[in-house]
Structures are given as structure tokens and as C-alpha cells.
mmCIF file of C-alpha atoms in Angstrom:
data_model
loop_
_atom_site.group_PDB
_atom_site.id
_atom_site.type_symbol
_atom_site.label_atom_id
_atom_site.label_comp_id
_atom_site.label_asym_id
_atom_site.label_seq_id
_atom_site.Cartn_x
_atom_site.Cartn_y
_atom_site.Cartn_z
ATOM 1 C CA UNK A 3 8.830 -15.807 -15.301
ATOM 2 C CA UNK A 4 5.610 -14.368 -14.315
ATOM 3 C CA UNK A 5 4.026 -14.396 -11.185
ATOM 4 C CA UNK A 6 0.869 -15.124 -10.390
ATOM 5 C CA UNK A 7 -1.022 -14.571 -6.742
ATOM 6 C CA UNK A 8 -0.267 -17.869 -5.694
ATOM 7 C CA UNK A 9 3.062 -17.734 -6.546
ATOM 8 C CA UNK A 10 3.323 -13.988 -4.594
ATOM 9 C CA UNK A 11 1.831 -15.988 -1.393
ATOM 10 C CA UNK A 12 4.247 -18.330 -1.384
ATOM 11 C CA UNK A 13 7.140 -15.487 -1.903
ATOM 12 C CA UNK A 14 5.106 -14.014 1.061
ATOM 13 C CA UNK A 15 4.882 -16.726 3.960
ATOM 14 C CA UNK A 16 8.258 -17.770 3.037
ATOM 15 C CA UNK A 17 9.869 -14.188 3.747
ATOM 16 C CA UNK A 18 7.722 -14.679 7.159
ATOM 17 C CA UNK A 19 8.986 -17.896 7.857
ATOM 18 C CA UNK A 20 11.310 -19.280 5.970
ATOM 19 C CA UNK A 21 12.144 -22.767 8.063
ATOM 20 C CA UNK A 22 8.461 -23.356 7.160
ATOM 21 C CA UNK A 23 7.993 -27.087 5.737
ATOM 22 C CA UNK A 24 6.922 -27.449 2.342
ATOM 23 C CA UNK A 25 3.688 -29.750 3.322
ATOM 24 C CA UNK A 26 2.559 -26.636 5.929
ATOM 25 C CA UNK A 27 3.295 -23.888 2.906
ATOM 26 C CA UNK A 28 1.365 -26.011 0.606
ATOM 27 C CA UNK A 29 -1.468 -26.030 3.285
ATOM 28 C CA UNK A 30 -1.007 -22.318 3.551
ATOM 29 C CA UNK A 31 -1.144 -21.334 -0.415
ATOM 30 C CA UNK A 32 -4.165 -23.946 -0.976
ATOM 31 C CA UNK A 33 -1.592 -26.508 -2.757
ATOM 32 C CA UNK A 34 -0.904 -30.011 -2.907
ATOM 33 C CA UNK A 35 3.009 -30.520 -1.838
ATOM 34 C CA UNK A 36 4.463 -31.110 -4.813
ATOM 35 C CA UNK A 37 3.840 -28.655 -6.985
ATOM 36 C CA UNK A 38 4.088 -26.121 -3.996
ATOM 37 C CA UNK A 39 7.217 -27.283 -3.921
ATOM 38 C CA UNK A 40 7.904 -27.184 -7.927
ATOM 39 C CA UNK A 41 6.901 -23.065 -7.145
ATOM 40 C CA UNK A 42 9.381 -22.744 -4.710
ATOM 41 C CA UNK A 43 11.919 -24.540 -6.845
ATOM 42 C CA UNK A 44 10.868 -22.330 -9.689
ATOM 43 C CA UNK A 45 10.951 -19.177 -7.623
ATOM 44 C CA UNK A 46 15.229 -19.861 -6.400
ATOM 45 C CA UNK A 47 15.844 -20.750 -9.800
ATOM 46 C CA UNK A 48 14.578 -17.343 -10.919
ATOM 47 C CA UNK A 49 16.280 -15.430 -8.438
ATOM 48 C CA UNK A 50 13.491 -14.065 -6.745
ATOM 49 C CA UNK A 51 14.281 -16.275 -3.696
ATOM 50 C CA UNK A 52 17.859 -14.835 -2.838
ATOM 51 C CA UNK A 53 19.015 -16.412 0.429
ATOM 52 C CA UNK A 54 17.464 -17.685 3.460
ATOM 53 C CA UNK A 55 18.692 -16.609 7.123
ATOM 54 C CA UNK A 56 17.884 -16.162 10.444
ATOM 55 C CA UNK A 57 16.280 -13.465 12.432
ATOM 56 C CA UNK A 58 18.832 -11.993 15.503
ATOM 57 C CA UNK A 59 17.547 -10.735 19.003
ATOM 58 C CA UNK A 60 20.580 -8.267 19.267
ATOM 59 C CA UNK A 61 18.884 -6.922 23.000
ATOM 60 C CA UNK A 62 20.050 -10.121 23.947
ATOM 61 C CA UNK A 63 23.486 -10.436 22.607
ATOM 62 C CA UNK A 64 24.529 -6.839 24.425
ATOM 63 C CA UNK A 65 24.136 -3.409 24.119
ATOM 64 C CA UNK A 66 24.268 -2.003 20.477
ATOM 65 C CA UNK A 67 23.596 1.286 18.908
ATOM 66 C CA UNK A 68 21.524 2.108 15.659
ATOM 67 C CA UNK A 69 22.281 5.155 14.249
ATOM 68 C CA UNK A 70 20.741 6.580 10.671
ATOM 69 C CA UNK A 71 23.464 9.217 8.974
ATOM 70 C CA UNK A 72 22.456 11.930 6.386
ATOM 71 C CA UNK A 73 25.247 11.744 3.670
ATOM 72 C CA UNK A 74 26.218 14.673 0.914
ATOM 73 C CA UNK A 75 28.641 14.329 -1.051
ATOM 74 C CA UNK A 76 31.001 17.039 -2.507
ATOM 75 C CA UNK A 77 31.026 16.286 -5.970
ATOM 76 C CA UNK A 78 27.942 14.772 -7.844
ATOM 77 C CA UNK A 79 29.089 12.473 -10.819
ATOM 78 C CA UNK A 80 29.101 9.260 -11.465
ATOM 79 C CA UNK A 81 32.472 8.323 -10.501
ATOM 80 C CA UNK A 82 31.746 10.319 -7.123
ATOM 81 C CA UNK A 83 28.981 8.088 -6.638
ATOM 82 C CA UNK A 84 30.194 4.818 -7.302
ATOM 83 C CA UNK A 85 33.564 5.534 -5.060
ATOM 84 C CA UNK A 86 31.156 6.299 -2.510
ATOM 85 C CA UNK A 87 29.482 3.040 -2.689
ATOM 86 C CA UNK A 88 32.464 0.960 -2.968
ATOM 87 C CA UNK A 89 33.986 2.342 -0.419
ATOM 88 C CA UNK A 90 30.764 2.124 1.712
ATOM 89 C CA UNK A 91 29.726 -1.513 0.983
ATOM 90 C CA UNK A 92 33.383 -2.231 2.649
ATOM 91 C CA UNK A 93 32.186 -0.726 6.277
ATOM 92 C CA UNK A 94 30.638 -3.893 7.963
ATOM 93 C CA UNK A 95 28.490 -1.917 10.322
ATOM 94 C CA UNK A 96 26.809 0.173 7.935
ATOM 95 C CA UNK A 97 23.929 -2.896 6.689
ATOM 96 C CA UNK A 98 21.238 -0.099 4.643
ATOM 97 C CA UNK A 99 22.518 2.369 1.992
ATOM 98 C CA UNK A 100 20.122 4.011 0.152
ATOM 99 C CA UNK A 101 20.632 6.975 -2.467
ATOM 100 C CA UNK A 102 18.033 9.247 -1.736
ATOM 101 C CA UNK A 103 16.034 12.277 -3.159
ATOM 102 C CA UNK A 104 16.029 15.731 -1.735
ATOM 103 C CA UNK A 105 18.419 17.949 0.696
ATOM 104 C CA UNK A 106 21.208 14.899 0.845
ATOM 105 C CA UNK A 107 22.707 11.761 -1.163
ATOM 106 C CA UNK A 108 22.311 8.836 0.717
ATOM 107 C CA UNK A 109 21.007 7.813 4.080
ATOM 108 C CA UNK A 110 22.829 5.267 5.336
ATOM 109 C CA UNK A 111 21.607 3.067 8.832
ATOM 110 C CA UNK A 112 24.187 1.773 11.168
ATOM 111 C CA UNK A 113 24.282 -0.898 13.934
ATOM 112 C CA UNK A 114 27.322 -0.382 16.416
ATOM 113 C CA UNK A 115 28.516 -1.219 19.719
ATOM 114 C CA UNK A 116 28.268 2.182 21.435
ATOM 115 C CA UNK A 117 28.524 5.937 20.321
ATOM 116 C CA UNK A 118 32.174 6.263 20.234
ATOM 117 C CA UNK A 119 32.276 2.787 17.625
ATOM 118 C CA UNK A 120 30.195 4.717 15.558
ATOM 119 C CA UNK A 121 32.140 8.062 15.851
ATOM 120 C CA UNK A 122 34.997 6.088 15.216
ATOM 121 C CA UNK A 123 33.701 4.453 11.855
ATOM 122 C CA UNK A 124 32.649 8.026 10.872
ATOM 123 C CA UNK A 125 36.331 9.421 11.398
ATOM 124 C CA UNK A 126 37.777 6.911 9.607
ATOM 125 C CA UNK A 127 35.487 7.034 6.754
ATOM 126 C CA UNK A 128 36.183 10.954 6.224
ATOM 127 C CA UNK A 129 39.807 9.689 6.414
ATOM 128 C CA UNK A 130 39.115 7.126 3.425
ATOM 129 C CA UNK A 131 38.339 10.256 1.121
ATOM 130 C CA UNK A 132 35.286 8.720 0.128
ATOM 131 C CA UNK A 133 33.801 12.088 -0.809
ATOM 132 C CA UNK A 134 31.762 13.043 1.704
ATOM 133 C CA UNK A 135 30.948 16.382 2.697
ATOM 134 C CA UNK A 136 29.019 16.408 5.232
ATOM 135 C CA UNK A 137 27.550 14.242 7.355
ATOM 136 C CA UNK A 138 23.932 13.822 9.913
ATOM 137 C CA UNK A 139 23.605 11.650 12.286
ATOM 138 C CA UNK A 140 20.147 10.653 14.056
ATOM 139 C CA UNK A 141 20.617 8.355 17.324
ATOM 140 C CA UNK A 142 17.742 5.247 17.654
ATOM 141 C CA UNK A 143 16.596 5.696 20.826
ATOM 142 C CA UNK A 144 13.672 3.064 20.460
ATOM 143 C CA UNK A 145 12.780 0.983 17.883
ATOM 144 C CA UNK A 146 8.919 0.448 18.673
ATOM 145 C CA UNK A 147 8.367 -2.212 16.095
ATOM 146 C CA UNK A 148 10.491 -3.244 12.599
ATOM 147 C CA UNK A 149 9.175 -5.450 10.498
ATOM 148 C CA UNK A 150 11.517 -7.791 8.164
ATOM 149 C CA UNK A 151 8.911 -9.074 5.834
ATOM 150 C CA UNK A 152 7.584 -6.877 2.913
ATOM 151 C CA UNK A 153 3.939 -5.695 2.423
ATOM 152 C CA UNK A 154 4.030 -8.394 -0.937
ATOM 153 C CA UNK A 155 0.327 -8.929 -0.711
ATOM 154 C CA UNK A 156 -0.729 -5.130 -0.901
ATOM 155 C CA UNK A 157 2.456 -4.330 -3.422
ATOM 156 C CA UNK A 158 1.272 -6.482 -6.074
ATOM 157 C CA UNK A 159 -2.241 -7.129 -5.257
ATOM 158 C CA UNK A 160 -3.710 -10.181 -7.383
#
């Protein structure tokens, strides 16, 4: 399926709101309902809608900690790699793994109850053998702004 810019501004508003009603998208993307709707239908089916969900104020559930950890591993194959993810995809608290470029393998971002939760998770992962050699961690001590929708419109400019 190819996209075109309409079909990128619907991808767009709905990653900004996704309870959104058809009839107000439509509006939105200069549609009539029904084939706004046909898009949308078009867009799940083609897996470039993945899931809807909803948006957490965590300050207001308690106190949590978000800590970003520089990982290197000892050995660098493939098998060394994929252990590594497997075994990381398992630890609920760590929700961003990336495999990175440069002076380490992957940079992972946590979101914990407190310091010692997250020391806690890290001792047990070096414990799992998971092949890490050594380890960074950088402390969140404000998150200014994040934003959870992607730049779509500036991406893949039509």
C-alpha cells in the first residue's frame, strides 16, 4: 500500500488523538466520513495502525524513577546479541531498547519505583548472564517536555 499525504494526516491526528471520532478526523483531513473511514480501515489492515492506548500521568500515580543505561556487551555476535534482547524484552521496566552506534551497544530507558528498584533490576540482570559488560546509568531528573506523537508531517513531507 502506498501512502499518500492524506493518508499520512490521518496516520498523524490519529497518533495525536486516537479516541478522535471518525466524522471530526474526516473534518480534520478535508474528507467526507466514509471514505475517511475506508483510510483508516485500510491503514489497520496494513499494519501501519498497530494498537491504540492511552496516555498515563505517572506524577500522579506516585513517585517513579526514569533512568537511561549505557549497555556493552562482552562478546559481539549475533547470538550475543539476540540473548541480549531476549533476555531484555523479559524485564517489564525496561519499555525502550535501542541498539545503538558508537562507544556502547544499546541504550536502554527505564521507568522504576525508586533508585534501589532499579539497582535491583540491574543486579539481577548481571545475574541472568545476559552478556553484559558493563553498564551506565544516567538518572532523569526532569523531563521538561516528551512528546508521544511522531514528527509524520515533516518525515515524509507530501
Amino acid at each position: 500500500m502506498k501512502l499518500d499525504r492524506i493518508d499520512i494526516r490521518i496516520l498523524h491526528e490519529l497518533q495525536k488523538n486516537g479516541r478522535i471520532t471518525n466524522v471530526e478526523l474526516a473534518e480534520l483531513v478535508h474528507l467526507s466520513p466514509s471514505p475517511c473511514l475506508m483510510r483508516v480501515k485500510k491503514l489497520q489492515q496494513a499494519g501501519y495502525i498497530i494498537g491504540y492506548a492511552a496516555q498515563i500521568d505517572l506524577a500522579k500515580l506516585g513517585p517513579t524513577l526514569t533512568v537511561f543505561t549505557e549497555i556493552t556487551l562482552k562478546n559481539h555476535r549475533k547470538m550475543d546479541f539476540d540473548r541480549f534482547q531476549q533476555a531484555a524484552e523479559k524485564v517489564e521496566e525496561i519499555i525502550e531498547c535501542h541498539l545503538i552506534s558508537g562507544g556502547y551497544d544499546y541504550l536502554l530507558k527505564f521507568v522504576t519505583g525508586s533508585i534501589g528498584d532499579y539497582q535491583a533490576i540491574m543486579e539481577r540482570m548481571i545475574d541472568m548472564d545476559m552478556g553484559i559488560d558493563k553498564y551506565f546509568s544516567f538518572v532523569v531528573m526532569k523531563s521538561p517536555f516528551v512528546k508521544s506523537h511522531l514528527p509524520l508531517k515533516t518525515i515524509f513531507p507530501m
